[in-house]
PDB file of C-alpha atoms in Angstrom:
ATOM      1  CA  UNK A   1      14.292 -32.579  27.700  1.00 38.00           C
ATOM      2  CA  UNK A   2      13.101 -36.097  26.952  1.00 40.00           C
ATOM      3  CA  UNK A   3      14.341 -38.198  24.080  1.00 44.00           C
ATOM      4  CA  UNK A   4      12.194 -38.353  20.942  1.00 45.00           C
ATOM      5  CA  UNK A   5       9.856 -41.338  20.768  1.00 49.00           C
ATOM      6  CA  UNK A   6      11.317 -44.397  19.083  1.00 61.00           C
ATOM      7  CA  UNK A   7       9.793 -46.143  16.111  1.00 70.00           C
ATOM      8  CA  UNK A   8       7.447 -48.802  17.589  1.00 67.00           C
ATOM      9  CA  UNK A   9       8.415 -51.219  14.817  1.00 71.00           C
ATOM     10  CA  UNK A  10      12.121 -50.993  15.733  1.00 78.00           C
ATOM     11  CA  UNK A  11      12.458 -50.873  19.539  1.00 83.00           C
ATOM     12  CA  UNK A  12      15.867 -50.822  21.198  1.00 87.00           C
ATOM     13  CA  UNK A  13      17.410 -54.231  21.854  1.00 90.00           C
ATOM     14  CA  UNK A  14      16.616 -54.287  25.570  1.00 90.00           C
ATOM     15  CA  UNK A  15      13.014 -53.166  25.119  1.00 90.00           C
ATOM     16  CA  UNK A  16      12.456 -55.472  22.141  1.00 90.00           C
ATOM     17  CA  UNK A  17      13.881 -58.553  23.857  1.00 92.00           C
ATOM     18  CA  UNK A  18      11.834 -57.910  26.992  1.00 92.00           C
ATOM     19  CA  UNK A  19       8.647 -57.429  25.003  1.00 91.00           C
ATOM     20  CA  UNK A  20       8.993 -59.979  22.179  1.00 92.00           C
ATOM     21  CA  UNK A  21      12.061 -62.117  22.836  1.00 93.00           C
ATOM     22  CA  UNK A  22      15.283 -62.020  20.846  1.00 94.00           C
ATOM     23  CA  UNK A  23      14.132 -64.086  17.881  1.00 95.00           C
ATOM     24  CA  UNK A  24      11.026 -61.953  17.312  1.00 94.00           C
ATOM     25  CA  UNK A  25      13.060 -58.744  17.765  1.00 94.00           C
ATOM     26  CA  UNK A  26      15.571 -59.989  15.196  1.00 95.00           C
ATOM     27  CA  UNK A  27      12.782 -60.985  12.799  1.00 95.00           C
ATOM     28  CA  UNK A  28      11.166 -57.551  13.136  1.00 94.00           C
ATOM     29  CA  UNK A  29      14.491 -55.836  12.414  1.00 94.00           C
ATOM     30  CA  UNK A  30      14.965 -57.915   9.265  1.00 96.00           C
ATOM     31  CA  UNK A  31      11.385 -57.358   8.081  1.00 96.00           C
ATOM     32  CA  UNK A  32      11.731 -53.624   8.621  1.00 95.00           C
ATOM     33  CA  UNK A  33      15.010 -53.534   6.724  1.00 96.00           C
ATOM     34  CA  UNK A  34      13.513 -55.438   3.814  1.00 97.00           C
ATOM     35  CA  UNK A  35      10.541 -53.060   3.736  1.00 97.00           C
ATOM     36  CA  UNK A  36      13.057 -50.274   3.222  1.00 97.00           C
ATOM     37  CA  UNK A  37      14.650 -52.300   0.432  1.00 98.00           C
ATOM     38  CA  UNK A  38      11.230 -52.537  -1.224  1.00 98.00           C
ATOM     39  CA  UNK A  39      10.864 -48.762  -0.936  1.00 98.00           C
ATOM     40  CA  UNK A  40      14.265 -48.411  -2.617  1.00 98.00           C
ATOM     41  CA  UNK A  41      13.085 -50.625  -5.469  1.00 98.00           C
ATOM     42  CA  UNK A  42       9.863 -48.633  -5.865  1.00 98.00           C
ATOM     43  CA  UNK A  43      11.836 -45.385  -5.902  1.00 98.00           C
ATOM     44  CA  UNK A  44      14.027 -46.802  -8.658  1.00 98.00           C
ATOM     45  CA  UNK A  45      10.956 -47.690 -10.713  1.00 98.00           C
ATOM     46  CA  UNK A  46       9.652 -44.149 -10.177  1.00 97.00           C
ATOM     47  CA  UNK A  47      12.984 -42.735 -11.368  1.00 97.00           C
ATOM     48  CA  UNK A  48      12.853 -44.816 -14.540  1.00 96.00           C
ATOM     49  CA  UNK A  49       9.239 -43.795 -15.155  1.00 95.00           C
ATOM     50  CA  UNK A  50      10.077 -40.120 -14.684  1.00 94.00           C
ATOM     51  CA  UNK A  51      12.936 -40.381 -17.170  1.00 93.00           C
ATOM     52  CA  UNK A  52      10.556 -41.928 -19.674  1.00 92.00           C
ATOM     53  CA  UNK A  53       7.930 -39.221 -19.106  1.00 91.00           C
ATOM     54  CA  UNK A  54      10.525 -36.456 -19.451  1.00 89.00           C
ATOM     55  CA  UNK A  55      11.049 -36.998 -23.186  1.00 88.00           C
ATOM     56  CA  UNK A  56       7.747 -35.772 -24.627  1.00 84.00           C
ATOM     57  CA  UNK A  57       6.682 -33.332 -21.903  1.00 87.00           C
ATOM     58  CA  UNK A  58       6.028 -29.598 -22.005  1.00 92.00           C
ATOM     59  CA  UNK A  59       8.309 -27.202 -20.132  1.00 93.00           C
ATOM     60  CA  UNK A  60       6.018 -27.076 -17.065  1.00 93.00           C
ATOM     61  CA  UNK A  61       5.776 -30.865 -17.003  1.00 92.00           C
ATOM     62  CA  UNK A  62       9.540 -31.164 -17.363  1.00 93.00           C
ATOM     63  CA  UNK A  63      10.047 -28.920 -14.315  1.00 95.00           C
ATOM     64  CA  UNK A  64       7.579 -31.014 -12.340  1.00 94.00           C
ATOM     65  CA  UNK A  65       9.340 -34.184 -13.489  1.00 94.00           C
ATOM     66  CA  UNK A  66      12.692 -32.799 -12.332  1.00 95.00           C
ATOM     67  CA  UNK A  67      11.253 -32.030  -8.880  1.00 97.00           C
ATOM     68  CA  UNK A  68       9.685 -35.482  -8.647  1.00 96.00           C
ATOM     69  CA  UNK A  69      12.948 -37.038  -9.851  1.00 97.00           C
ATOM     70  CA  UNK A  70      14.876 -35.286  -7.080  1.00 98.00           C
ATOM     71  CA  UNK A  71      12.281 -36.326  -4.480  1.00 98.00           C
ATOM     72  CA  UNK A  72      12.278 -39.953  -5.670  1.00 98.00           C
ATOM     73  CA  UNK A  73      16.068 -40.019  -5.688  1.00 98.00           C
ATOM     74  CA  UNK A  74      16.232 -38.628  -2.149  1.00 98.00           C
ATOM     75  CA  UNK A  75      13.661 -41.144  -0.896  1.00 98.00           C
ATOM     76  CA  UNK A  76      15.541 -43.957  -2.627  1.00 98.00           C
ATOM     77  CA  UNK A  77      18.881 -42.973  -1.107  1.00 98.00           C
ATOM     78  CA  UNK A  78      17.363 -42.563   2.362  1.00 97.00           C
ATOM     79  CA  UNK A  79      15.599 -45.935   2.193  1.00 97.00           C
ATOM     80  CA  UNK A  80      18.735 -47.698   0.909  1.00 97.00           C
ATOM     81  CA  UNK A  81      20.761 -46.200   3.727  1.00 97.00           C
ATOM     82  CA  UNK A  82      18.118 -47.216   6.291  1.00 95.00           C
ATOM     83  CA  UNK A  83      17.972 -50.738   4.833  1.00 97.00           C
ATOM     84  CA  UNK A  84      21.723 -51.157   5.155  1.00 97.00           C
ATOM     85  CA  UNK A  85      21.747 -49.770   8.709  1.00 94.00           C
ATOM     86  CA  UNK A  86      18.930 -52.008   9.967  1.00 94.00           C
ATOM     87  CA  UNK A  87      20.342 -55.110   8.297  1.00 96.00           C
ATOM     88  CA  UNK A  88      23.871 -54.489   9.586  1.00 96.00           C
ATOM     89  CA  UNK A  89      22.626 -53.676  13.081  1.00 94.00           C
ATOM     90  CA  UNK A  90      20.548 -56.857  13.279  1.00 95.00           C
ATOM     91  CA  UNK A  91      23.470 -58.982  12.087  1.00 96.00           C
ATOM     92  CA  UNK A  92      25.938 -57.372  14.512  1.00 96.00           C
ATOM     93  CA  UNK A  93      23.628 -58.058  17.440  1.00 95.00           C
ATOM     94  CA  UNK A  94      22.871 -61.602  16.249  1.00 96.00           C
ATOM     95  CA  UNK A  95      26.598 -62.343  16.107  1.00 96.00           C
ATOM     96  CA  UNK A  96      26.832 -61.490  19.822  1.00 96.00           C
ATOM     97  CA  UNK A  97      23.817 -63.570  20.887  1.00 96.00           C
ATOM     98  CA  UNK A  98      25.813 -66.739  21.654  1.00 95.00           C
ATOM     99  CA  UNK A  99      26.478 -67.438  25.308  1.00 96.00           C
ATOM    100  CA  UNK A 100      30.267 -67.344  25.822  1.00 96.00           C
ATOM    101  CA  UNK A 101      30.096 -70.167  28.390  1.00 95.00           C
ATOM    102  CA  UNK A 102      27.735 -72.770  26.922  1.00 95.00           C
ATOM    103  CA  UNK A 103      27.272 -71.540  23.344  1.00 93.00           C
ATOM    104  CA  UNK A 104      23.477 -71.385  23.518  1.00 95.00           C
ATOM    105  CA  UNK A 105      22.121 -69.062  20.836  1.00 95.00           C
ATOM    106  CA  UNK A 106      19.495 -66.376  21.500  1.00 93.00           C
ATOM    107  CA  UNK A 107      18.312 -67.670  24.883  1.00 95.00           C
ATOM    108  CA  UNK A 108      19.039 -64.765  27.164  1.00 95.00           C
ATOM    109  CA  UNK A 109      17.267 -62.217  29.296  1.00 94.00           C
ATOM    110  CA  UNK A 110      18.195 -58.559  29.474  1.00 94.00           C
ATOM    111  CA  UNK A 111      19.533 -57.494  32.859  1.00 94.00           C
ATOM    112  CA  UNK A 112      20.067 -53.811  32.094  1.00 92.00           C
ATOM    113  CA  UNK A 113      20.823 -51.262  29.407  1.00 90.00           C
ATOM    114  CA  UNK A 114      23.215 -48.342  29.135  1.00 90.00           C
ATOM    115  CA  UNK A 115      21.553 -46.075  26.575  1.00 84.00           C
ATOM    116  CA  UNK A 116      24.581 -43.770  26.215  1.00 86.00           C
ATOM    117  CA  UNK A 117      26.970 -46.536  25.177  1.00 88.00           C
ATOM    118  CA  UNK A 118      24.315 -48.745  23.550  1.00 85.00           C
ATOM    119  CA  UNK A 119      25.346 -51.780  25.589  1.00 92.00           C
ATOM    120  CA  UNK A 120      22.951 -54.247  27.171  1.00 93.00           C
ATOM    121  CA  UNK A 121      23.872 -56.607  29.989  1.00 94.00           C
ATOM    122  CA  UNK A 122      22.320 -60.018  29.341  1.00 96.00           C
ATOM    123  CA  UNK A 123      22.208 -63.380  31.146  1.00 96.00           C
ATOM    124  CA  UNK A 124      21.966 -66.828  29.575  1.00 96.00           C
ATOM    125  CA  UNK A 125      18.819 -68.730  30.510  1.00 95.00           C
ATOM    126  CA  UNK A 126      20.627 -72.070  30.276  1.00 94.00           C
ATOM    127  CA  UNK A 127      23.781 -71.546  32.381  1.00 96.00           C
ATOM    128  CA  UNK A 128      23.175 -68.080  33.958  1.00 96.00           C
ATOM    129  CA  UNK A 129      26.397 -66.670  32.436  1.00 95.00           C
ATOM    130  CA  UNK A 130      26.340 -62.873  32.047  1.00 96.00           C
ATOM    131  CA  UNK A 131      27.852 -60.899  29.151  1.00 95.00           C
ATOM    132  CA  UNK A 132      27.416 -57.630  27.324  1.00 94.00           C
ATOM    133  CA  UNK A 133      25.911 -57.088  23.895  1.00 95.00           C
ATOM    134  CA  UNK A 134      26.752 -53.887  22.055  1.00 92.00           C
ATOM    135  CA  UNK A 135      23.661 -52.814  20.150  1.00 82.00           C
TER     136      UNK A 135
END
């Protein structure tokens, strides 16, 4: 059985660095995380609006408002969780992007990837030093 397709906006580190370069991959991760933060904000506004609409509603409208409140709350929690994951993941990888030999930041090429452990073997473009980044 093959793995499910990945989100094209958030490729794995090795695939993203090969396709876009590290800086663009990192930028895409941050933009995606902040889009989820915006969705969290919009869900919060929807929750406040539903609370306001609940006051003067009929019984049928109140039941609908409760269902929409639950849906908005679930979407808000999911998007907040996704925001925190993407932001933390991008920062963890960025903290490992310095070459241990020469200190050059974000100038590496991916040599290989172990998908089970989430590690990528990389090599510095400046001094050819190899190290492992845990993604």
